[in-house]
Amino acid sequence: MTVTFRPLLAGLGLSAALLASASTQAQDVDKAIEYRQGALRVMAWQLGPLGDMAQGDIDYDAEAFALRANNLAAVSHLPWEGFIEGSLQGDGHDIETRAQAAIGDDWAGFEERQATFRQEAATLAEMVEAGEEFNALRRQVGAVANSCSGCHDNYRWG
Amino acid sequence: MTVTFRPLLAGLGLSAALLASASTQAQDVDKAIEYRQGALRVMAWQLGPLGDMAQGDIDYDAEAFALRANNLAAVSHLPWEGFIEGSLQGDGHDIETRAQAAIGDDWAGFEERQATFRQEAATLAEMVEAGEEFNALRRQVGAVANSCSGCHDNYRWG
C-alpha cells in the first residue's frame, strides 16, 4: 500500500504537502477545542463558589469571594479564541463539542455575548475591590450567571 | 436489589449518608483533576507561541508576545489548587492523570517549583511591560520553560 500511495495521491490531484497541511489544520482545530474547553472549565470552577455563596449554599467568605471574582475576571477573555473556523458541531473534527453550528451563522451575536460576560465579570471584580456589600455582590453574581446563560441557551447544546 | 440495599449497608456498618459523602468526595477529586488539566492546558496554549517565537519557529510579533506573556502570568497561579488529596496517580479516582504519586511524598518541593514557575512567568510579563528587547525576552522564555520542566521531570509521568 505504501508504494502505491504517492501515485494514487497524484492521480487524485493531491500532494503529500497538501495532505500534511490538512492534517495540521485538523490538529489545530482539535487543540483549539480542547483549549477552549479547558478555559471554560477553569471559568466554571472559579464561578462555582461565587454561585454557591450567592445562593446561600455555602457561607459567604469575603476572602474566598474576592479570590474567585478576581480569578474569574482574569480568565474571562481567554476561551473565545478557541472558537475557530471548523471547530463547531458537525464540522468533522475529532473532539466532542457542544458548540452549536448556530455560532457560525451568528458570529457577531456570539462575540457580543462574550463581551457582555467579560463586562459583568469585570464589574463583579470592581465591586469587590470597591468593598461593596454582599447583597450587591450577590446580585452581580446573578448578572454574571445570566450572561453565561445568555450564550449557553443560544449556542450550547445540552 | 433495591429493597435489600439499605439493610445490606446497615449490616456493613455503612450509612447512606456516608456513602453519599464518599461519592461527593470522589466527584470532587475527579473535578479537581479535570480543573487542573484544563488550567494547565490553558497555560500550555499561552506558552506555545512564546516558545515558537523564542526558538525562531515563527516570527517575533511584539503584540502577540505581550498578549501571551500577560495571559501566562495571569493564569500561572491557577492550576495548583487542583492537586488535592486523593487526586494523584494510583489514588483510585476515575480520571486519567500523569500526576505522579511522588508529589504526595514531596509536597513542599512541588509547591516550591510552582512558586518558581509563577515567578518566572511574572518576570517575563514585567520585562515585556518594561519594553525589554527580544533577545532578553527570549532568554526569559527559556527560564519559564525550564521551570515547567523542573516540575514535569520530577512529578509528571510521560
XYZ file of C-alpha atoms in Angstrom:
316
model
C 0.000 0.000 0.000
C 2.833 2.355 0.888
C 4.419 2.192 -2.567
C 1.161 2.995 -4.345
C 0.358 5.929 -2.017
C 2.120 8.752 -3.846
C 0.946 7.762 -7.362
C -2.596 7.403 -6.040
C -2.483 10.877 -4.482
C -1.004 12.292 -7.656
C -3.820 10.693 -9.603
C -6.345 12.386 -7.329
C -4.696 15.747 -7.769
C -3.496 15.777 -4.151
C 0.030 16.266 -2.890
C 1.653 14.970 0.275
C 2.276 18.592 1.284
C -1.396 19.412 0.955
C -2.329 16.368 2.998
C 0.184 17.320 5.682
C -1.304 20.805 5.735
C -4.848 19.476 6.073
C -3.715 17.220 8.896
C -2.054 20.146 10.689
C -5.235 22.166 10.355
C -7.311 19.296 11.757
C -4.909 19.025 14.676
C -5.116 22.788 15.200
C -8.913 22.581 15.349
C -8.785 19.724 17.848
C -6.340 21.658 20.013
C -8.428 24.825 19.820
C -11.496 22.903 21.002
C -9.566 21.326 23.853
C -8.121 24.711 24.764
C -11.484 26.447 24.973
C -12.984 23.534 26.883
C -10.116 23.816 29.371
C -10.568 27.569 29.679
C -14.352 27.255 30.128
C -13.781 24.584 32.767
C -11.465 26.958 34.621
C -14.155 29.661 34.459
C -16.815 27.281 35.776
C -14.515 26.234 38.629
C -13.986 29.859 39.642
C -17.671 30.749 39.268
C -18.871 27.741 41.282
C -18.138 29.044 44.799
C -19.472 32.510 43.842
C -22.765 30.924 42.831
C -22.830 28.767 45.948
C -22.301 31.815 48.169
C -24.807 33.922 46.240
C -27.444 31.223 46.635
C -26.639 30.578 50.277
C -25.481 27.010 49.649
C -22.230 27.851 51.421
C -21.412 30.660 53.832
C -20.199 33.958 52.463
C -16.437 34.224 52.875
C -15.199 37.641 51.772
C -11.656 36.447 51.069
C -12.734 33.437 49.016
C -15.307 35.556 47.195
C -12.671 38.151 46.251
C -10.248 35.456 45.076
C -12.864 33.798 42.854
C -14.168 37.094 41.485
C -10.641 38.207 40.577
C -9.747 34.865 39.009
C -12.967 34.861 37.009
C -12.328 38.344 35.654
C -8.708 37.413 34.854
C -9.727 34.459 32.683
C -12.944 35.894 31.221
C -11.275 36.846 27.916
C -9.468 33.552 27.361
C -11.782 30.854 25.947
C -13.074 32.711 22.911
C -10.051 32.440 20.663
C -10.627 28.689 20.721
C -13.820 29.054 18.692
C -12.135 28.911 15.318
C -13.447 28.003 11.897
C -14.137 24.304 11.582
C -14.438 23.756 15.342
C -18.215 23.719 15.779
C -20.606 20.766 15.887
C -20.793 18.905 12.614
C -17.509 20.324 11.335
C -15.951 16.884 11.127
C -13.228 17.236 13.767
C -12.271 14.582 16.298
C -13.359 16.270 19.544
C -16.822 16.104 21.050
C -18.188 19.603 21.447
C -21.459 21.193 22.484
C -20.704 24.339 20.469
C -23.613 24.521 18.075
C -23.185 25.211 14.390
C -25.511 28.209 15.004
C -22.459 30.116 16.230
C -21.170 30.107 12.659
C -24.396 31.758 11.491
C -24.258 34.489 14.114
C -20.651 35.242 14.908
C -21.403 38.878 15.779
C -24.087 37.826 18.263
C -21.720 35.294 19.802
C -19.000 37.910 20.249
C -21.485 40.378 21.687
C -22.457 37.844 24.346
C -18.796 37.171 25.143
C -18.325 40.911 25.646
C -21.351 41.052 27.957
C -19.933 38.244 30.073
C -16.488 39.862 30.270
C -18.100 43.142 31.308
C -20.236 41.518 34.024
C -17.229 39.598 35.385
C -15.106 42.774 35.373
C -17.899 44.656 37.171
C -18.045 41.964 39.860
C -14.291 42.217 40.482
C -14.516 46.022 40.591
C -17.390 45.849 43.100
C -15.301 43.572 45.326
C -12.377 45.986 45.024
C -14.695 48.868 45.955
C -15.760 46.980 49.079
C -19.430 46.691 48.168
C -21.753 44.758 50.434
C -22.637 41.123 49.981
C -26.191 41.818 48.849
C -24.951 43.910 45.946
C -22.232 41.361 45.123
C -24.836 38.632 45.238
C -26.979 40.399 42.656
C -23.952 40.882 40.438
C -23.178 37.153 40.587
C -26.703 36.751 39.216
C -25.858 39.114 36.374
C -22.698 37.119 35.616
C -24.629 33.853 35.638
C -27.270 35.354 33.360
C -24.582 36.361 30.898
C -23.358 32.746 30.882
C -26.881 31.550 30.179
C -27.306 34.213 27.514
C -24.727 32.337 25.493
C -25.389 28.752 26.594
C -29.109 28.984 25.852
C -28.433 30.000 22.289
C -25.216 28.324 21.288
C -24.606 25.314 23.505
C -26.286 22.007 23.047
C -27.235 20.187 26.259
C -31.690 -5.497 44.754
C -33.037 -2.052 45.587
C -35.004 -3.239 48.602
C -32.051 -5.063 50.138
C -29.681 -2.108 49.680
C -30.249 -0.292 52.957
C -30.229 -3.360 55.197
C -27.056 -4.560 53.483
C -25.335 -1.233 54.102
C -26.534 -1.263 57.711
C -25.069 -4.713 58.116
C -21.720 -3.479 56.822
C -21.732 -0.619 59.284
C -22.163 1.927 56.487
C -24.842 4.564 56.169
C -26.353 6.067 53.060
C -25.113 9.461 54.246
C -21.562 8.187 54.497
C -21.782 6.670 51.047
C -23.175 9.909 49.654
C -20.310 11.746 51.281
C -17.728 9.354 49.843
C -19.342 9.720 46.450
C -19.262 13.514 46.701
C -15.576 13.384 47.623
C -14.802 11.127 44.665
C -16.661 13.530 42.400
C -14.731 16.432 43.923
C -11.436 14.684 43.187
C -12.469 13.993 39.596
C -13.495 17.614 39.146
C -10.277 18.893 40.697
C -8.231 16.774 38.276
C -10.259 17.989 35.311
C -9.924 21.564 36.535
C -6.142 21.452 36.834
C -5.839 19.687 33.478
C -7.925 22.468 31.932
C -5.828 25.155 33.602
C -2.551 23.502 32.546
C -3.864 23.212 29.005
C -4.631 26.933 29.024
C -1.087 27.622 30.225
C 0.411 25.419 27.511
C -1.692 27.187 24.876
C -0.440 30.588 26.006
C 3.169 29.412 26.309
C 3.181 27.774 22.870
C 3.584 30.900 20.715
C 6.160 32.321 23.173
C 8.253 29.187 22.738
C 7.777 29.241 18.967
C 8.951 32.863 18.794
C 11.848 32.265 21.188
C 13.046 29.354 19.071
C 12.542 31.175 15.784
C 9.849 28.762 14.586
C 7.571 31.750 13.990
C 8.431 35.419 13.563
C 8.617 37.620 16.630
C 5.442 39.692 16.938
C 5.692 42.133 19.834
C 1.932 42.445 20.273
C 1.296 38.704 20.239
C 4.264 38.143 22.532
C 2.933 40.672 25.054
C -0.554 39.163 24.933
C 0.749 35.625 25.565
C 3.152 36.732 28.287
C 0.385 38.606 30.107
C -2.082 35.744 29.762
C 0.501 33.261 31.007
C 1.282 35.356 34.077
C -2.448 35.859 34.726
C -3.145 32.114 34.847
C 0.140 30.950 36.405
C -1.360 30.629 39.891
C -4.483 28.751 38.857
C -3.802 25.029 38.312
C -2.249 24.196 41.664
C -5.365 24.134 43.804
C -6.499 21.196 41.683
C -3.774 18.983 43.151
C -5.805 17.841 46.121
C -5.501 14.793 48.338
C -6.557 11.632 46.523
C -6.022 13.106 43.058
C -2.619 11.632 42.161
C -1.782 8.502 40.181
C -2.896 5.340 41.919
C -5.342 7.142 44.172
C -8.286 5.227 42.738
C -10.176 8.074 41.087
C -11.861 7.906 37.693
C -9.709 10.359 35.728
C -6.513 9.504 33.910
C -3.702 11.657 35.256
C 0.042 11.910 34.778
C 0.494 13.478 38.225
C 2.831 11.044 39.942
C 2.252 9.788 43.448
C 5.718 11.259 44.204
C 4.017 14.639 44.605
C 2.398 13.307 47.758
C 5.844 12.456 49.184
C 7.261 15.896 48.454
C 4.502 18.438 48.665
C 6.886 21.213 49.769
C 9.143 20.587 46.766
C 6.138 20.612 44.466
C 4.938 23.929 45.852
C 8.423 25.391 45.606
C 8.530 24.541 41.912
C 5.083 26.080 41.380
C 6.374 29.277 43.002
C 9.442 29.271 40.743
C 7.237 28.985 37.666
C 4.919 31.767 38.837
C 7.927 33.990 39.470
C 9.479 33.305 36.061
C 6.147 33.960 34.309
C 5.659 37.188 36.288
C 9.205 38.274 35.401
C 8.519 37.682 31.707
C 5.378 39.846 31.830
C 7.284 42.564 33.716
C 10.078 42.506 31.147
C 7.527 42.961 28.359
C 5.954 45.834 30.283
C 9.402 47.390 30.723
C 9.946 47.219 26.959
C 12.954 44.900 27.075
C 14.472 43.674 23.831
C 13.596 40.415 22.174
C 16.902 38.762 22.998
C 16.332 39.288 26.700
C 12.689 38.196 26.411
C 13.821 35.125 24.523
C 16.142 34.102 27.330
C 13.362 34.600 29.852
C 11.043 32.333 27.852
C 13.815 29.758 28.309
C 13.707 30.337 32.055
C 9.931 29.888 32.071
C 10.212 26.675 30.041
C 12.907 25.392 32.390
C 10.642 25.992 35.350
C 7.939 23.909 33.622
C 10.463 21.114 33.083
C 11.640 21.439 36.673
C 8.256 20.148 37.707
C 7.417 17.846 34.800
C 10.728 15.981 35.034
C 10.089 15.123 38.660
C 6.372 14.794 39.041
C 4.804 14.062 35.686
C 4.761 10.696 34.095
C 5.179 10.621 30.325
